[in-house]
Coordinates of C-alpha atoms in Angstrom, one line a residue:
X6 CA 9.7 47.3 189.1
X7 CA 9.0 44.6 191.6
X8 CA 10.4 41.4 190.7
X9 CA 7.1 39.9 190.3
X10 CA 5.5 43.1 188.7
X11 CA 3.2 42.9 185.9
X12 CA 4.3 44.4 182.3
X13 CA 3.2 47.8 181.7
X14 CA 1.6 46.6 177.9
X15 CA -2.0 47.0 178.8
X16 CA -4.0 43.9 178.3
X17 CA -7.4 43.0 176.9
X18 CA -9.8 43.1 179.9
X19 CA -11.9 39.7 180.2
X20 CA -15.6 39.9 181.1
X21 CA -15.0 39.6 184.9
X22 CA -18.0 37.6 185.3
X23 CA -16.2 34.6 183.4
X24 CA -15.6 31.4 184.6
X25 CA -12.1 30.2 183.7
X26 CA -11.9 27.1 182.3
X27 CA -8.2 25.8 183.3
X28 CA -6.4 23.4 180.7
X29 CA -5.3 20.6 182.8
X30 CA -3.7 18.2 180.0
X31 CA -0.9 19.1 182.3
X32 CA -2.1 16.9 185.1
X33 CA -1.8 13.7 182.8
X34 CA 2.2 14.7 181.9
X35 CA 5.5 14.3 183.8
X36 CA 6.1 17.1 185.6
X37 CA 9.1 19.3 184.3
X38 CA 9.3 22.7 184.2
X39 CA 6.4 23.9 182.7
X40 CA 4.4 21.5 184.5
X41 CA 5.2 22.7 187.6
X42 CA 4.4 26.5 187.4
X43 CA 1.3 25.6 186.0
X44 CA 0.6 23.1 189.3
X45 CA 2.4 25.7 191.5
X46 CA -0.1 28.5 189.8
X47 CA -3.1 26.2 191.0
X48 CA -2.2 25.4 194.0
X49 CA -1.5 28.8 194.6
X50 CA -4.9 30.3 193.9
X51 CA -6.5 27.3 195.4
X52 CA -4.9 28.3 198.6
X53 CA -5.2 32.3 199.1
X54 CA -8.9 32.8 200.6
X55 CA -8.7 36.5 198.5
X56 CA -9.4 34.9 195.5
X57 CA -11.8 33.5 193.6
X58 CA -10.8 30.4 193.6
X59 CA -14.4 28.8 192.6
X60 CA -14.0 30.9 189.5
X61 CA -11.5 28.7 187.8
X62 CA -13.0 25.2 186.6
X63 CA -10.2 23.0 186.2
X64 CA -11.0 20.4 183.1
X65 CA -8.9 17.2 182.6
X66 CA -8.3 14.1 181.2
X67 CA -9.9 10.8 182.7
X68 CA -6.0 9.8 183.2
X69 CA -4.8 12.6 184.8
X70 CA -4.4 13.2 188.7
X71 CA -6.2 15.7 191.0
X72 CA -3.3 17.5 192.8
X73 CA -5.4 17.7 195.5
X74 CA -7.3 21.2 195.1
X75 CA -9.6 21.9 197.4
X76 CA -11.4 25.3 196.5
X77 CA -11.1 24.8 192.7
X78 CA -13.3 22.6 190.7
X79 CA -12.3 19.8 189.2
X80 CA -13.7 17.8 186.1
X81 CA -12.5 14.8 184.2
X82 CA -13.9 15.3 180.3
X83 CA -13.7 13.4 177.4
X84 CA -13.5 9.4 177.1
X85 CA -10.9 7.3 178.3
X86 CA -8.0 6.3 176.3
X87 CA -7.9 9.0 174.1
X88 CA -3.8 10.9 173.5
X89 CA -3.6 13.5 175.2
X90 CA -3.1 15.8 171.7
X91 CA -6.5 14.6 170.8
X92 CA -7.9 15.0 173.6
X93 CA -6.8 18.8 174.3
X94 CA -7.3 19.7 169.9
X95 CA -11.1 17.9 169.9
X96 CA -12.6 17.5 173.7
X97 CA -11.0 20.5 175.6
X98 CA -12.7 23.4 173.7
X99 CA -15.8 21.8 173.7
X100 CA -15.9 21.3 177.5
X101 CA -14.7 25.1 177.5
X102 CA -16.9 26.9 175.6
X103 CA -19.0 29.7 177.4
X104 CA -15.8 30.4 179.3
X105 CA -12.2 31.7 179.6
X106 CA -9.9 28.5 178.6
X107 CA -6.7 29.3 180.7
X108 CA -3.5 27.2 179.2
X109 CA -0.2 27.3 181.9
X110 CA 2.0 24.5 179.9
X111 CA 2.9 25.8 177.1
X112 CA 0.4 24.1 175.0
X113 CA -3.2 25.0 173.9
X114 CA -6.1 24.0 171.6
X115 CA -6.0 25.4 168.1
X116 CA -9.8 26.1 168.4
X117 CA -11.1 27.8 170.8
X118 CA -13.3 30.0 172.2
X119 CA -11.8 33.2 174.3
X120 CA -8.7 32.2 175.6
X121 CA -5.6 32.9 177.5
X122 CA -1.7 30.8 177.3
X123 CA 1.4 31.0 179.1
X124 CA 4.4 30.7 176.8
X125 CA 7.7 30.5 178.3
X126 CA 10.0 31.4 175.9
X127 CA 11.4 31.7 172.2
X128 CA 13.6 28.6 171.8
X129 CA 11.7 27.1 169.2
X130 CA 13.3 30.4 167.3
X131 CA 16.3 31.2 169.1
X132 CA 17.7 27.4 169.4
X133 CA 15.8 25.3 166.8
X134 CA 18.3 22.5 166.6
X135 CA 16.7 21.5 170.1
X136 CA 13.7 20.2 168.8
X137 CA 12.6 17.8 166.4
X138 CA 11.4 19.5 163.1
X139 CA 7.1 18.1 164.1
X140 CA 7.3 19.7 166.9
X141 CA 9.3 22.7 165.9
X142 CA 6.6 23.6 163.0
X143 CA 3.7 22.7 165.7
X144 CA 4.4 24.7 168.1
X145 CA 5.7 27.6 165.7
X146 CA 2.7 28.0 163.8
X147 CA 0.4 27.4 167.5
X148 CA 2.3 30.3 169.1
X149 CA 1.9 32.5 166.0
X150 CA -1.9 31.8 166.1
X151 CA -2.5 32.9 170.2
X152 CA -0.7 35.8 169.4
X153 CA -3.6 36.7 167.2
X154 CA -6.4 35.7 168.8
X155 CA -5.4 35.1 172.8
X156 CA -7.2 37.7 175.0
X157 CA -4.0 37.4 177.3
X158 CA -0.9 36.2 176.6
X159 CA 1.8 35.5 179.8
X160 CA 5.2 34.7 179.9
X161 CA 8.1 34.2 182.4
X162 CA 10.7 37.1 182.4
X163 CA 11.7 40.4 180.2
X164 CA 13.9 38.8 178.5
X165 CA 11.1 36.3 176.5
X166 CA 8.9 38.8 176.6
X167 CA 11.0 40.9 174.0
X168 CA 11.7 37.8 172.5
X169 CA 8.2 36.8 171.6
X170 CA 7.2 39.9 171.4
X171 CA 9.7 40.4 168.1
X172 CA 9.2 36.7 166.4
X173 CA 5.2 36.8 167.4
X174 CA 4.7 40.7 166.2
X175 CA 2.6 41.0 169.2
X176 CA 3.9 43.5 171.9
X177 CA 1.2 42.7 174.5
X178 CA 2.8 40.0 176.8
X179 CA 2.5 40.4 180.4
X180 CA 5.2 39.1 182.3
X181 CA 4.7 36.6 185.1
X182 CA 7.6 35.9 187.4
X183 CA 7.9 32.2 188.6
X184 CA 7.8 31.5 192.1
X185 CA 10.4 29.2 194.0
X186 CA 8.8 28.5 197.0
X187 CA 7.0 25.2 195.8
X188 CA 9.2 22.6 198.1
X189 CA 8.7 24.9 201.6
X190 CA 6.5 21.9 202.3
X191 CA 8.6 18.9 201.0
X192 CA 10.3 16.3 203.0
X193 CA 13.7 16.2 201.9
X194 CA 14.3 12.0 200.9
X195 CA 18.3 11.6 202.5
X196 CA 18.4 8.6 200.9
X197 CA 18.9 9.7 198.0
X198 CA 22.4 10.4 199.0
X199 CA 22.9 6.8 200.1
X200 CA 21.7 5.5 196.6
X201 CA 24.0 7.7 194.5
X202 CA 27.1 7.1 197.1
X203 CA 26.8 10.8 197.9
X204 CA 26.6 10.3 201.8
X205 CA 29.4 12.0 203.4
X206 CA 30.7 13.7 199.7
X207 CA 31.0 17.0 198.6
X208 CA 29.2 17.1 195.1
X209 CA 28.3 19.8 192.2
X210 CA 24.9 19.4 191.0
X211 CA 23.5 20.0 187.4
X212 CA 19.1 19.8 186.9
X213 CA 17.3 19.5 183.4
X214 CA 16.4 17.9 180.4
X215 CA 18.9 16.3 177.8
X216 CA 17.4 19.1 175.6
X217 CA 20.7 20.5 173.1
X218 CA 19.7 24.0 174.3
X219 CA 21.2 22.7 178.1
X220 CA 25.0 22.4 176.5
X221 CA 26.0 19.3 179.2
X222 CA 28.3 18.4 176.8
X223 CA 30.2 21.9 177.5
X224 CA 29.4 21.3 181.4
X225 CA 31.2 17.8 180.9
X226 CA 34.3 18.9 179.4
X227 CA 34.8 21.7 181.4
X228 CA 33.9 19.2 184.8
X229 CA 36.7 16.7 183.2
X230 CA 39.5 19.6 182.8
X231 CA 38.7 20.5 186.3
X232 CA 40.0 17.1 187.5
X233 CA 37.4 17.3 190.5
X234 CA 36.3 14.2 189.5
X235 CA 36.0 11.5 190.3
X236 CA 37.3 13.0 194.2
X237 CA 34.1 15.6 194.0
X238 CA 31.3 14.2 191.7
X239 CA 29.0 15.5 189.5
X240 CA 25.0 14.8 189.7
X241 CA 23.4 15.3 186.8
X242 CA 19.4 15.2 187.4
X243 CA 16.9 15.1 184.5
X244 CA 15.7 13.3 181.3
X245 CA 15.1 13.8 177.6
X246 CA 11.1 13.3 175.8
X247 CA 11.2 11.7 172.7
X248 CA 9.4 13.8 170.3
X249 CA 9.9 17.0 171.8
X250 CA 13.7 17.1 171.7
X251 CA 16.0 16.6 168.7
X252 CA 19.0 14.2 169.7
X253 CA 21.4 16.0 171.3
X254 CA 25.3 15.9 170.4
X255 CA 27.0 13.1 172.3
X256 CA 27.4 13.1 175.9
X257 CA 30.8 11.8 177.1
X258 CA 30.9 11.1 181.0
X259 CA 34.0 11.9 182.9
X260 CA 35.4 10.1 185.9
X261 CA 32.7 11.0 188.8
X262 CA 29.7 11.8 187.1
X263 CA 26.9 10.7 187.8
X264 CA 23.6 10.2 186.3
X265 CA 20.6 10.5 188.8
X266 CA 17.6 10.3 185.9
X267 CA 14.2 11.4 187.2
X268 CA 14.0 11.9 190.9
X269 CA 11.0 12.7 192.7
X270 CA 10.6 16.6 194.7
X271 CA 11.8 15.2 198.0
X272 CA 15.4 13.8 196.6
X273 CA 15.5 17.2 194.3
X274 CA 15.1 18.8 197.6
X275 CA 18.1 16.7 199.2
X276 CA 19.8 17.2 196.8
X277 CA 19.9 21.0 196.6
X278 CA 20.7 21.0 200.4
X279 CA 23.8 18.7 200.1
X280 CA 25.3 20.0 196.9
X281 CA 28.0 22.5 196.8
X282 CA 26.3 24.6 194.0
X283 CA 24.3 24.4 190.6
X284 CA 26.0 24.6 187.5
X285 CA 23.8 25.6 184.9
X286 CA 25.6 25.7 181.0
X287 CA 22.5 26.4 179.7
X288 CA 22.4 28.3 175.8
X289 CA 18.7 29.3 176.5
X290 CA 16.8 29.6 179.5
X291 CA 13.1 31.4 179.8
X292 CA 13.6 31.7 183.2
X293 CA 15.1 28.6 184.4
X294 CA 13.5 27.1 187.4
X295 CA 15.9 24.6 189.1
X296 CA 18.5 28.0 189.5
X297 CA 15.4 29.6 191.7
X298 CA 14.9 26.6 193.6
X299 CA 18.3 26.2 194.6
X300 CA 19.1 30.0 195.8
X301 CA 15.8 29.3 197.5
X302 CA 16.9 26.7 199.2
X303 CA 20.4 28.6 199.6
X304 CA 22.8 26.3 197.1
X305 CA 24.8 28.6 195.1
X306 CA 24.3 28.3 191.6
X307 CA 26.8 29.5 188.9
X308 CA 25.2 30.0 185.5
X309 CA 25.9 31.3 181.9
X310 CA 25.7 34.8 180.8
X311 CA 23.0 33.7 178.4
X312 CA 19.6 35.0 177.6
X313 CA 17.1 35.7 180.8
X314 CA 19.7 34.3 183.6
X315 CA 21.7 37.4 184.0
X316 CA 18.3 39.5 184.2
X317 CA 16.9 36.9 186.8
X318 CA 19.8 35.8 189.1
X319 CA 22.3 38.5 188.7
X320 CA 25.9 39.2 186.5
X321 CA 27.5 37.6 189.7
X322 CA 25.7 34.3 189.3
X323 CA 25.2 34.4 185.1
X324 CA 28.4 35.5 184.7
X325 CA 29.6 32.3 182.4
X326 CA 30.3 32.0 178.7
X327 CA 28.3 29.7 177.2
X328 CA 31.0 27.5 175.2
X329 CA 34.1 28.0 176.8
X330 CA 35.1 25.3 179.0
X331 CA 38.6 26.2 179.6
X332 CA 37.3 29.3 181.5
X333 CA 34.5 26.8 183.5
X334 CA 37.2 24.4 184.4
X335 CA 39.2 26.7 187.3
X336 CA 35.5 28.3 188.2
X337 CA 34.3 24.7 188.8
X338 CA 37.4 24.1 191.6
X339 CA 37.0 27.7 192.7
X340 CA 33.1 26.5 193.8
X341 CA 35.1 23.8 195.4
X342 CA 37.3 25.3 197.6
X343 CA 36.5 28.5 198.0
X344 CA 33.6 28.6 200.7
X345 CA 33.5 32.3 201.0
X346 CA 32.8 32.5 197.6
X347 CA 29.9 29.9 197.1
X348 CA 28.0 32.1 200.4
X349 CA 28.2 35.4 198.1
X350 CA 26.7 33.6 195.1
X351 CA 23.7 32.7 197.2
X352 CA 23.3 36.3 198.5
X353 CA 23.8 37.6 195.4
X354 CA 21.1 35.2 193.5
X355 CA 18.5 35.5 195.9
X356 CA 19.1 39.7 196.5
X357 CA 18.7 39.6 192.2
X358 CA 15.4 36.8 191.9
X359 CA 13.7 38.9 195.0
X360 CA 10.4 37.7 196.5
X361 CA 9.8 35.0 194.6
X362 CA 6.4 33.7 195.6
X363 CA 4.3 32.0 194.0
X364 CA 1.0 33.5 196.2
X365 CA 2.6 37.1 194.2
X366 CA 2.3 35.2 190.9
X367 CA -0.9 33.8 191.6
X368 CA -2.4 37.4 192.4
X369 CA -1.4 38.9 189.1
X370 CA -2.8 36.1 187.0
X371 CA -5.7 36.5 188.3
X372 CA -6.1 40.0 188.2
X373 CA -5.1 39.6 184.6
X374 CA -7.8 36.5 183.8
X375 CA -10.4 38.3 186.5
X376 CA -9.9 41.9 186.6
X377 CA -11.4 43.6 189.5
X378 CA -11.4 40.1 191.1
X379 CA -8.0 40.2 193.1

């Protein structure tokens, strides 16, 4: 099957002469990862002259930006001030009805009207200690409920679609393979390099939230027995969200790491060009989107053997054990010093994550949403 290749579970069809009413509560969030497929989703559609791109009706919050769609139309609804969660529960559907509502972040009214959602993965069931126990039983009970009712659910790889498919009961999921072309057209920001002291170092790399399910704790034991550090440092990008995440076990930072926060696309993009590899310890991944942007940008990544990574990026790159640092430690200097090394881990992650672009993505969505229409 093509990377990027629809599930074979047939779907409901939509009426085709639909408008889709897009759920841009997105737009009004920081962007992590599920923010950005759903932006990168847009944009794509927005951009490919073969689709109906004045189908979709993008509807938003007064607060949010307009990422600068040009074929799509765009509509601020609802009052000013208003939380987001109120605003997507009480104004969205209302501004909806008549139409398709078409949610890409994860999240979605509980009353709707005909409706489609993207839900990435399972980790509210396979790694629960990640979250905090609102948003846990939340997002639990909303997932079971568009699994009833959704005319089309999505998702991002095999691996969550069996996933959901098993703890939602629902078998219909069509997978949707992320893109990773979404900084062709970003200026990498060198200085970046100057403000972390990177300019002129060799460096490992690590992207994400401070979410449990990311195991840094594991990644910074295993960086400390290496002894790279702090000779060879390690950059860790990313935040936490208070709410979403329960607190995760206490990070101890070795000698040379270093903690970047929040950077913006054009020092992620730096970043990924100057870094000797990604290291990604993650216990659950849905896809994992910063290991796809670095192959992309051809920086080795060397991941854990956990969940979708092996069936996105290949046994070569996911070949990792999830909690055993003594078997990262020599890996990590191997990365180092071994050149020949880091250049097969790039051929082999890109050879295993294929064409991944987002105008493919953006195609079967809306042949899914539209049929007949791409």
């Amino acid at each position: 099957m093509h990377p990027n290749a629809v599930s074979a579970h047939p779907t409901p069809a939509p009426n085709r002469d639909a408008t889709v009413f897009v759920n841009g509560k997105f737009l009004a969030q920081r962007t992590t990862g599920v923010q950005r497929v759903a932006q990168a989703l847009l944009a794509a559609i927005d951009a490919d002259p073969a689709l109906p791109a004045e189908r979709f009706v993008v509807l938003a919050p007064p607060q949010a930006r307009n990422p600068g769609l040009r074929r799509m139309v765009w509509r601020r609804v609802g009052p000013a001030g208003l939380p987001l969660h109120l605003w997507e529960q009480a104004e969205l559907p209302w501004a909806a009805r008549g139409g398709l509502l078409l949610s890409l972040a994860g999240s979605a009214p509980w009353f709707s009207g005909r409706c489609a959602a993207m839900l990435h993965d399972a980790a509210l069931w396979d790694v629960p200690e990640a979250y905090t126990t609102g948003f846990r039983l939340w997002y639990r009970a909303l997932f079971q409920r568009l699994a009833r009712r959704a005319d089309v659910l999505f998702t991002v790889s095999a691996f969550s679609g069996r996933r959901l498919s098993q703890v939602l009961g629902r078998s219909r999921i069509t997978v949707l393979r992320n893109g990773a072309d979404h900084l062709d057209g970003v200026e990498p920001h060198p200085q970046v390099l100057r403000r972390l002291g990177l300019q002129g170092q060799r460096f490992l790399l690590t992207v994400g939230s401070r979410s449990p399910a990311k195991n840094l704790p594991m990644l910074a034991e295993a960086y400390a027995r290496s002894g790279l550090g702090p000779e060879v440092p390690l950059v860790s990008v990313g935040g936490g969200s208070a709410g979403v995440f329960a607190s995760a076990p206490e990070l101890t930072l070795p000698p040379g790491w270093i903690e970047a926060g929040v950077v913006d696309d054009g020092d992620l993009k730096a970043l990924y060009g100057a870094a000797l590899a990604l290291l990604v310890p993650s216990r659950h991944e849905g896809f994992c989107l910063p290991a796809a942007e670095a192959l992309h940008e051809g920086c080795a990544v060397m991941a854990t053997r956990a969940t979708a990574l092996p069936e996105l990026f290949g046994d070569d790159v996911a070949a990792w054990p999830v909690d055993d640092a003594a078997a990262w430690a020599p890996a990590l200097r191997r990365l180092v010093d071994d050149e020949t090394w880091r250049v097969a881990l790039v051929a082999s992650g890109q050879r295993s994550l294929g064409d991944a672009r987002w105008a493919c993505t953006a195609r079967q969505l809306v042949a899914a949403v539209l049929p007949g229409a791409a």
